[in-house]
mmCIF file of N, CA and C in Angstrom:
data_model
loop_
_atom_site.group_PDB
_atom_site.id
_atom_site.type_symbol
_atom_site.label_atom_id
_atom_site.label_comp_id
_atom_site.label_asym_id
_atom_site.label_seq_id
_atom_site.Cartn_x
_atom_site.Cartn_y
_atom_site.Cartn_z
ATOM 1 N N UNK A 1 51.949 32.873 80.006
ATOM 2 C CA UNK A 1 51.180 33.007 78.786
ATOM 3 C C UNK A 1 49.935 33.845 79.100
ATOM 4 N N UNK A 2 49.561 34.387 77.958
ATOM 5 C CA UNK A 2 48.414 35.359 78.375
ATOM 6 C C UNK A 2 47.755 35.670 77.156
ATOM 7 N N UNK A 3 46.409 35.915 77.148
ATOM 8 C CA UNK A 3 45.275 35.721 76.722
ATOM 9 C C UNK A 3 45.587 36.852 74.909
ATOM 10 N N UNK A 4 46.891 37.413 74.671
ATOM 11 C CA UNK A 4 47.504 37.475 73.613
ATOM 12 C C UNK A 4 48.263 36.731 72.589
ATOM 13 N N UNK A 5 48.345 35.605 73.183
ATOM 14 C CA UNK A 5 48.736 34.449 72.632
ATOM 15 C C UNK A 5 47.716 33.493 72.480
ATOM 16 N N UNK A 6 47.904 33.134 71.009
ATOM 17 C CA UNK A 6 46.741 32.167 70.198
ATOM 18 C C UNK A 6 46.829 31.197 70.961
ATOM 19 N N UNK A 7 47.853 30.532 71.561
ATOM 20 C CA UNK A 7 48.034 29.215 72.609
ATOM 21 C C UNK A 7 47.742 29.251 74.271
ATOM 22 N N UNK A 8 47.424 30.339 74.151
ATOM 23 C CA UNK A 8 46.184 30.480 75.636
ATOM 24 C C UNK A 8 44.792 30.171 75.295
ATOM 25 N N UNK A 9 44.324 29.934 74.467
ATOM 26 C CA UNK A 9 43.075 30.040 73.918
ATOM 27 C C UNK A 9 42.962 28.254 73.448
ATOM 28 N N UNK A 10 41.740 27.715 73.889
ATOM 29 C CA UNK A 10 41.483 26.047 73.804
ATOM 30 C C UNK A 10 41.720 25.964 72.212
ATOM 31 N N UNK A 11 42.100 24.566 71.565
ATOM 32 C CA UNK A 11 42.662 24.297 70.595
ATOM 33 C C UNK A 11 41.843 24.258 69.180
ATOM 34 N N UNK A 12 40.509 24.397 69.700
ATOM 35 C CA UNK A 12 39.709 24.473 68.504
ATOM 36 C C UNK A 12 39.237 26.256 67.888
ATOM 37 N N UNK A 13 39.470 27.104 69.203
ATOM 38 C CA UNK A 13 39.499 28.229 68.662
ATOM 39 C C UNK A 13 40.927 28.526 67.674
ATOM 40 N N UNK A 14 41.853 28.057 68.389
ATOM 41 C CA UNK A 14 43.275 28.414 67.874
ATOM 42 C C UNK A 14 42.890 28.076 66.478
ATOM 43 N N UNK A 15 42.097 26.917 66.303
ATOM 44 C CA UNK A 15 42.249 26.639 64.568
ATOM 45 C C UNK A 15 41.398 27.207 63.879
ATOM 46 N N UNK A 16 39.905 27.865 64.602
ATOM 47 C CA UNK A 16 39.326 29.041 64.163
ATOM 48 C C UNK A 16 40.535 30.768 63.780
ATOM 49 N N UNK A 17 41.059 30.728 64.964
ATOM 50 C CA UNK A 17 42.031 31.574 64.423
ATOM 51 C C UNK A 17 42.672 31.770 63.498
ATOM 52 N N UNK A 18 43.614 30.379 63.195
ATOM 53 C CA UNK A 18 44.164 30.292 62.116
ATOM 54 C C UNK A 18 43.191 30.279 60.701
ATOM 55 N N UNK A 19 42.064 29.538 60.801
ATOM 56 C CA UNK A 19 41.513 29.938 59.196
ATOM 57 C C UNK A 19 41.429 31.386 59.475
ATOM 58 N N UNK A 20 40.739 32.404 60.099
ATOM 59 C CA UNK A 20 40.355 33.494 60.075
ATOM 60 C C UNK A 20 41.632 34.403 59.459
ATOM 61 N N UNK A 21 42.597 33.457 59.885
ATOM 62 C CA UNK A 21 44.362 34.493 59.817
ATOM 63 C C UNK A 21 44.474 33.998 58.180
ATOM 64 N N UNK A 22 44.134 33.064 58.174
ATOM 65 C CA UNK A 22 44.722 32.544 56.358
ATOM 66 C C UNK A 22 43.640 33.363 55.521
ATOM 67 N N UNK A 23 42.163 33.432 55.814
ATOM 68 C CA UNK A 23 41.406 34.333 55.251
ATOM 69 C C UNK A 23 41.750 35.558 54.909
ATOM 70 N N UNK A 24 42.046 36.165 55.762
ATOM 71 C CA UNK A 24 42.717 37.698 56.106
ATOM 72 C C UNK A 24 43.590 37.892 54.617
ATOM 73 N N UNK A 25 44.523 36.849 54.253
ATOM 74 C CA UNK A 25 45.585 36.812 53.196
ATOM 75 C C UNK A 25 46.262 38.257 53.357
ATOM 76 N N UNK A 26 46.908 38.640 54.640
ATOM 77 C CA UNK A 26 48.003 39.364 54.420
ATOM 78 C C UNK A 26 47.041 41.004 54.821
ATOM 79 N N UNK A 27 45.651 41.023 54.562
ATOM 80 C CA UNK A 27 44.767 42.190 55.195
ATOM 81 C C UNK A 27 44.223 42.705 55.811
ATOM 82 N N UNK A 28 43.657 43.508 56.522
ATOM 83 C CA UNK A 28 43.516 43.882 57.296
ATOM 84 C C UNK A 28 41.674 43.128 57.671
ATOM 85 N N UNK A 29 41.540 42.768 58.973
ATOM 86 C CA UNK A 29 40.241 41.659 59.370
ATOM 87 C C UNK A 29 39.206 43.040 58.990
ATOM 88 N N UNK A 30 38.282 42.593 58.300
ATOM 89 C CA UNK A 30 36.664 43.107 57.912
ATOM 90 C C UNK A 30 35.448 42.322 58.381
ATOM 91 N N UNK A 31 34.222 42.754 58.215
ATOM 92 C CA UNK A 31 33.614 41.535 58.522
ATOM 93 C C UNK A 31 33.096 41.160 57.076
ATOM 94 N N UNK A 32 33.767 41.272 55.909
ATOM 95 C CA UNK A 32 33.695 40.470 54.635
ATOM 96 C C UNK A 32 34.417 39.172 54.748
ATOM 97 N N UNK A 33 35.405 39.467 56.119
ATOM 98 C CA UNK A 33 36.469 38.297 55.776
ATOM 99 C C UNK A 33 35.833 37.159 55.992
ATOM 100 N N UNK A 34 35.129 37.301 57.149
ATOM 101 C CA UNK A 34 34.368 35.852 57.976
ATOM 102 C C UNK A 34 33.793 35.308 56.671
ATOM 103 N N UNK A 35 33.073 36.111 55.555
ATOM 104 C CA UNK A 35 32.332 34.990 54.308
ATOM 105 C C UNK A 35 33.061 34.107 54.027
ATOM 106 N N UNK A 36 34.501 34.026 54.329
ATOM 107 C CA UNK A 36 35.930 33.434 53.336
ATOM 108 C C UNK A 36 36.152 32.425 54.289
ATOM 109 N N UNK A 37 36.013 32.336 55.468
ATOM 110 C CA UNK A 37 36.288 31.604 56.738
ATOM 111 C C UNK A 37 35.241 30.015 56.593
ATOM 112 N N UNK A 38 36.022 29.324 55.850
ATOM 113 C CA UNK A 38 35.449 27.637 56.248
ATOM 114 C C UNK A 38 36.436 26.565 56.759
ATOM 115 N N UNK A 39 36.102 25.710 57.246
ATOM 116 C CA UNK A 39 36.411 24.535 58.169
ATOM 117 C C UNK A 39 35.378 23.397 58.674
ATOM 118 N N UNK A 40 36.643 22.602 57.580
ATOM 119 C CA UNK A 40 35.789 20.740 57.283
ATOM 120 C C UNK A 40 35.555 20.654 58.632
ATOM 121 N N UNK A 41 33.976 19.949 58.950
ATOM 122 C CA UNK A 41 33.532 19.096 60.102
ATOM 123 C C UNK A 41 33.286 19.413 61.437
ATOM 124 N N UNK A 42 33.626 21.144 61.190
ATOM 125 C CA UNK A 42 33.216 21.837 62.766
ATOM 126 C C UNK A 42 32.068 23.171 62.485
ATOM 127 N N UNK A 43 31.792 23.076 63.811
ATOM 128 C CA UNK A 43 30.241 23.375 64.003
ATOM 129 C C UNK A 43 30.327 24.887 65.094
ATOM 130 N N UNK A 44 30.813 26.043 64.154
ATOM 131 C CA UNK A 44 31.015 27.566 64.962
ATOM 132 C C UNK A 44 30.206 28.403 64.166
ATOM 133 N N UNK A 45 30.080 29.677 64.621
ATOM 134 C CA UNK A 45 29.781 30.980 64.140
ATOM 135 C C UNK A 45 30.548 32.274 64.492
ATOM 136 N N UNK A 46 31.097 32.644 63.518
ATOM 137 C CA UNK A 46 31.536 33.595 63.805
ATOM 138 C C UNK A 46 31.087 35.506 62.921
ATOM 139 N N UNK A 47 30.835 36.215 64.239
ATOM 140 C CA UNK A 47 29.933 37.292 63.552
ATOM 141 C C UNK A 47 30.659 38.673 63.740
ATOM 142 N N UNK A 48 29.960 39.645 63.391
ATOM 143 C CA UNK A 48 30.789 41.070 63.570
ATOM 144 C C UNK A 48 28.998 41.932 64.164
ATOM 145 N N UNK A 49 29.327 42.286 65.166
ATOM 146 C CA UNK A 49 28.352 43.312 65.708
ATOM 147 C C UNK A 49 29.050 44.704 65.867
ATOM 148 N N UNK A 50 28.463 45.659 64.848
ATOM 149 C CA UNK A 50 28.558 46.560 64.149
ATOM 150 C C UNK A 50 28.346 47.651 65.588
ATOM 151 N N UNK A 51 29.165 48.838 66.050
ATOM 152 C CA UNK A 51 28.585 49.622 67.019
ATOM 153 C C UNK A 51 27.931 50.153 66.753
ATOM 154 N N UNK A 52 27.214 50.638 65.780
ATOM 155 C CA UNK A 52 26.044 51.408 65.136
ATOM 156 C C UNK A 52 24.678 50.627 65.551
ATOM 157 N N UNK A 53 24.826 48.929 65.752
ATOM 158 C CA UNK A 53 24.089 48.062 66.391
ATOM 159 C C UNK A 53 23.625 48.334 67.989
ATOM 160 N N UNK A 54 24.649 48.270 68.566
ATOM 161 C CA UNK A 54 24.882 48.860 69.962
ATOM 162 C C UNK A 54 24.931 50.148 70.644
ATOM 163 N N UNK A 55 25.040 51.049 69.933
ATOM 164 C CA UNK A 55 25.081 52.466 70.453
ATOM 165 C C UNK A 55 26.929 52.751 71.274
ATOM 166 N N UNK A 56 27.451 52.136 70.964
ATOM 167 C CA UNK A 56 28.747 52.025 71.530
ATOM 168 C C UNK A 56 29.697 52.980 70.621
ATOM 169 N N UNK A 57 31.226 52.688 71.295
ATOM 170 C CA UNK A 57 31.919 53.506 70.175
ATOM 171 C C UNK A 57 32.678 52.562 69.564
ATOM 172 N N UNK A 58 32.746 51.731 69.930
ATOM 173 C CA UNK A 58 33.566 50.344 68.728
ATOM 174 C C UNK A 58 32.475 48.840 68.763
ATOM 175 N N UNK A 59 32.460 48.262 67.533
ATOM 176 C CA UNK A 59 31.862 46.863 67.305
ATOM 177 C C UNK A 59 32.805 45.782 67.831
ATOM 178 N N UNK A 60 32.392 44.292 67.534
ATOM 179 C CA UNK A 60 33.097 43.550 67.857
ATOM 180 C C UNK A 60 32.760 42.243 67.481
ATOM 181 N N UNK A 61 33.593 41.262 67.692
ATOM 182 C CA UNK A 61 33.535 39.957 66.619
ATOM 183 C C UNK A 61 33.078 39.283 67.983
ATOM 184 N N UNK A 62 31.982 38.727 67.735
ATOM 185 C CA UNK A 62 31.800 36.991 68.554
ATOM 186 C C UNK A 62 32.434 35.796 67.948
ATOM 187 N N UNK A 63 32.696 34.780 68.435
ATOM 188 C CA UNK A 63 32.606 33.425 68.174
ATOM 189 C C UNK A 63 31.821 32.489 69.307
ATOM 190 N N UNK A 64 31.210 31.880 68.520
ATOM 191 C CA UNK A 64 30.323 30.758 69.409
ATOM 192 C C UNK A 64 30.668 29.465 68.339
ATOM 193 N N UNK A 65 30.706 28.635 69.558
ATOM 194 C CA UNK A 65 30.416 26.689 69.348
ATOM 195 C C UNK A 65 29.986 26.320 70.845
ATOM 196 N N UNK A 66 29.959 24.884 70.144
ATOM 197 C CA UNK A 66 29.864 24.009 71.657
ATOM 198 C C UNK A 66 30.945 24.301 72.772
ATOM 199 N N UNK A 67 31.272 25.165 73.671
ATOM 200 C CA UNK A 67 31.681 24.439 74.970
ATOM 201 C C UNK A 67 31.993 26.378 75.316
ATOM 202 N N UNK A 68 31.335 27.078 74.457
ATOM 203 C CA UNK A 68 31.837 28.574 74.817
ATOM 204 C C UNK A 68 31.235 29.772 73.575
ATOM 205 N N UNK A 69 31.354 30.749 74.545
ATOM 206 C CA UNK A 69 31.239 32.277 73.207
ATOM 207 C C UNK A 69 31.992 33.091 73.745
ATOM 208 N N UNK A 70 32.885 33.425 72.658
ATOM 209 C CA UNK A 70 34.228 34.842 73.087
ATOM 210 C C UNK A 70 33.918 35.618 72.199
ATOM 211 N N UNK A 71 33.742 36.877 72.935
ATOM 212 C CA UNK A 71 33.899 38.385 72.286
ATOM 213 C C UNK A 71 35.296 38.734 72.534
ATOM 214 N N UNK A 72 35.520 39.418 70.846
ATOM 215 C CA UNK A 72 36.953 40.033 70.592
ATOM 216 C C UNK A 72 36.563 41.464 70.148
ATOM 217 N N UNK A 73 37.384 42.083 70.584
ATOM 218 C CA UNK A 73 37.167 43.664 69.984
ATOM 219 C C UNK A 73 38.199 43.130 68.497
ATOM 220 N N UNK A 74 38.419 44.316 67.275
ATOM 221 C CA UNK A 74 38.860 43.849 66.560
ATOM 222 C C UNK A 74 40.671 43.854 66.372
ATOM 223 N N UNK A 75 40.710 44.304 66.978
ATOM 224 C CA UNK A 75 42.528 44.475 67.166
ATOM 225 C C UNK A 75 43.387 43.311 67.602
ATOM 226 N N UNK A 76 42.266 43.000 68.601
ATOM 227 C CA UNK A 76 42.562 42.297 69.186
ATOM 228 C C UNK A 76 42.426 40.622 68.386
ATOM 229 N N UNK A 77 41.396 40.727 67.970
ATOM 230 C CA UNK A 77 41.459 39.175 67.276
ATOM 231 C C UNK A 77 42.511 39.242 65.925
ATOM 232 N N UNK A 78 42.462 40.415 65.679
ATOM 233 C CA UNK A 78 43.236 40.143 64.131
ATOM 234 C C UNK A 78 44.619 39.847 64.267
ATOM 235 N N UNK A 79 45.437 40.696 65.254
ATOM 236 C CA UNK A 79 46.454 39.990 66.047
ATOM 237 C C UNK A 79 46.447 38.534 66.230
ATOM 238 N N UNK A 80 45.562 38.098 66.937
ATOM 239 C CA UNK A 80 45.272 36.639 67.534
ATOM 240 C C UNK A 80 45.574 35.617 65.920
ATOM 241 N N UNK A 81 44.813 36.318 65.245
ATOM 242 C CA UNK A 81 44.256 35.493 63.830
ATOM 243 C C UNK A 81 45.827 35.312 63.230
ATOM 244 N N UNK A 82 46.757 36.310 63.091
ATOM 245 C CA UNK A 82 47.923 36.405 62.330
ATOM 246 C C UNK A 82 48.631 35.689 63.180
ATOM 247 N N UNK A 83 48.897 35.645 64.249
ATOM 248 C CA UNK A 83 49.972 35.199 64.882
ATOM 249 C C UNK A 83 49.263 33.261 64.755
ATOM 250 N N UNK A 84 48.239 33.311 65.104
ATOM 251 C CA UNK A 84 47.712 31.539 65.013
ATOM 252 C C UNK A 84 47.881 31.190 63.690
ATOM 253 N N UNK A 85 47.945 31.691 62.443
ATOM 254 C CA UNK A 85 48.092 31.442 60.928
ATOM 255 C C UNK A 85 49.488 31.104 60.581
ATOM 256 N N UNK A 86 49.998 31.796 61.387
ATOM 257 C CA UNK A 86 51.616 32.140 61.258
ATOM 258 C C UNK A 86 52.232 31.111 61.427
ATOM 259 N N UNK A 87 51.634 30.824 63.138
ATOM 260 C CA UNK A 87 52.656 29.570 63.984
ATOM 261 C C UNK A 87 51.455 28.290 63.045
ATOM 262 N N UNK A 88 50.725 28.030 62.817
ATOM 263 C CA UNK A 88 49.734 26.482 61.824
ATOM 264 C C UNK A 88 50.856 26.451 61.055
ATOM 265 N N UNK A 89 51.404 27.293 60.104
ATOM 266 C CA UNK A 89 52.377 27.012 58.819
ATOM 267 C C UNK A 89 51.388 25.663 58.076
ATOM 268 N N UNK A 90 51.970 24.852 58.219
ATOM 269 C CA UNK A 90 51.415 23.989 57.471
ATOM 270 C C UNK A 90 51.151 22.280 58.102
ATOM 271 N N UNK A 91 50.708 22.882 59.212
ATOM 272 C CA UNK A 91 50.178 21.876 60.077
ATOM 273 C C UNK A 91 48.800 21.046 60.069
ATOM 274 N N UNK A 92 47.985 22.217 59.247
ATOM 275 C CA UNK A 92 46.740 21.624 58.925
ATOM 276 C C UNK A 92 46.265 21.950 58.359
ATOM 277 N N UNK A 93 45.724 21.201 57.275
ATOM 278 C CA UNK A 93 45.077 21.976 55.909
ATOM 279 C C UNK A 93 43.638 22.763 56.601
ATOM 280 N N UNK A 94 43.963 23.798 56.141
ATOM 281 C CA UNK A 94 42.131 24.221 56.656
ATOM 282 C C UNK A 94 41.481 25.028 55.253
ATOM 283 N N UNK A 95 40.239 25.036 54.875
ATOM 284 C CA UNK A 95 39.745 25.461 53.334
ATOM 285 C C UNK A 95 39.647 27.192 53.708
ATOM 286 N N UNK A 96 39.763 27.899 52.980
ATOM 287 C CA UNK A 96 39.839 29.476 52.743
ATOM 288 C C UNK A 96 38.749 29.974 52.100
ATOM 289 N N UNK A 97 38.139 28.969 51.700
ATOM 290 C CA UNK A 97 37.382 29.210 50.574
ATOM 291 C C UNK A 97 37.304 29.979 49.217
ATOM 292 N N UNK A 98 38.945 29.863 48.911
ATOM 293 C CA UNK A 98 39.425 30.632 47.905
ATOM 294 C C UNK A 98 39.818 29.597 46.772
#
């Protein structure tokens, strides 16, 4: 297993993933999407640092909570996000805020 698979990743991101993937609804990840991104009773942030911020040539998504902070470039998480949304099906209600 490898760090492309939502199930390499500890179990509370995976379910960050998955709202982020149900947010998405089928589109392509923005950082409008994160406004859409909620989940009863846990305590994360998730942001988009813009390369225009950095002087870089691409931005990138953080997530922070308690026990860690992962930077994703964006390809890379939106992958992550679809495939963790995909395999949840209907394992756990999580809010969309839709």
């Amino acid at each position: 297993m490898d760090d492309t698979d939502p199930e390499y990743w500890p179990t509370q991101l995976q379910e960050i993933f998955a709202a982020v993937g149900r947010a998405m609804d089928g589109k392509r990840l923005t950082p409008a999407t994160l406004k859409l991104v909620q989940m009863p009773d846990d305590q994360f942030t998730i942001s988009h640092v813009a390369r225009n911020d950095l002087s870089r040539k691409s931005g990138y998504y953080q997530i922070a909570m308690d026990g860690g902070r992962w930077t994703f470039r964006s390809g890379k998480l939106e992958k992550l996000c679809r495939a963790a949304a995909s395999a949840a099906g209907q394992r756990s209600p999580i809010l969309t805020g839709k």
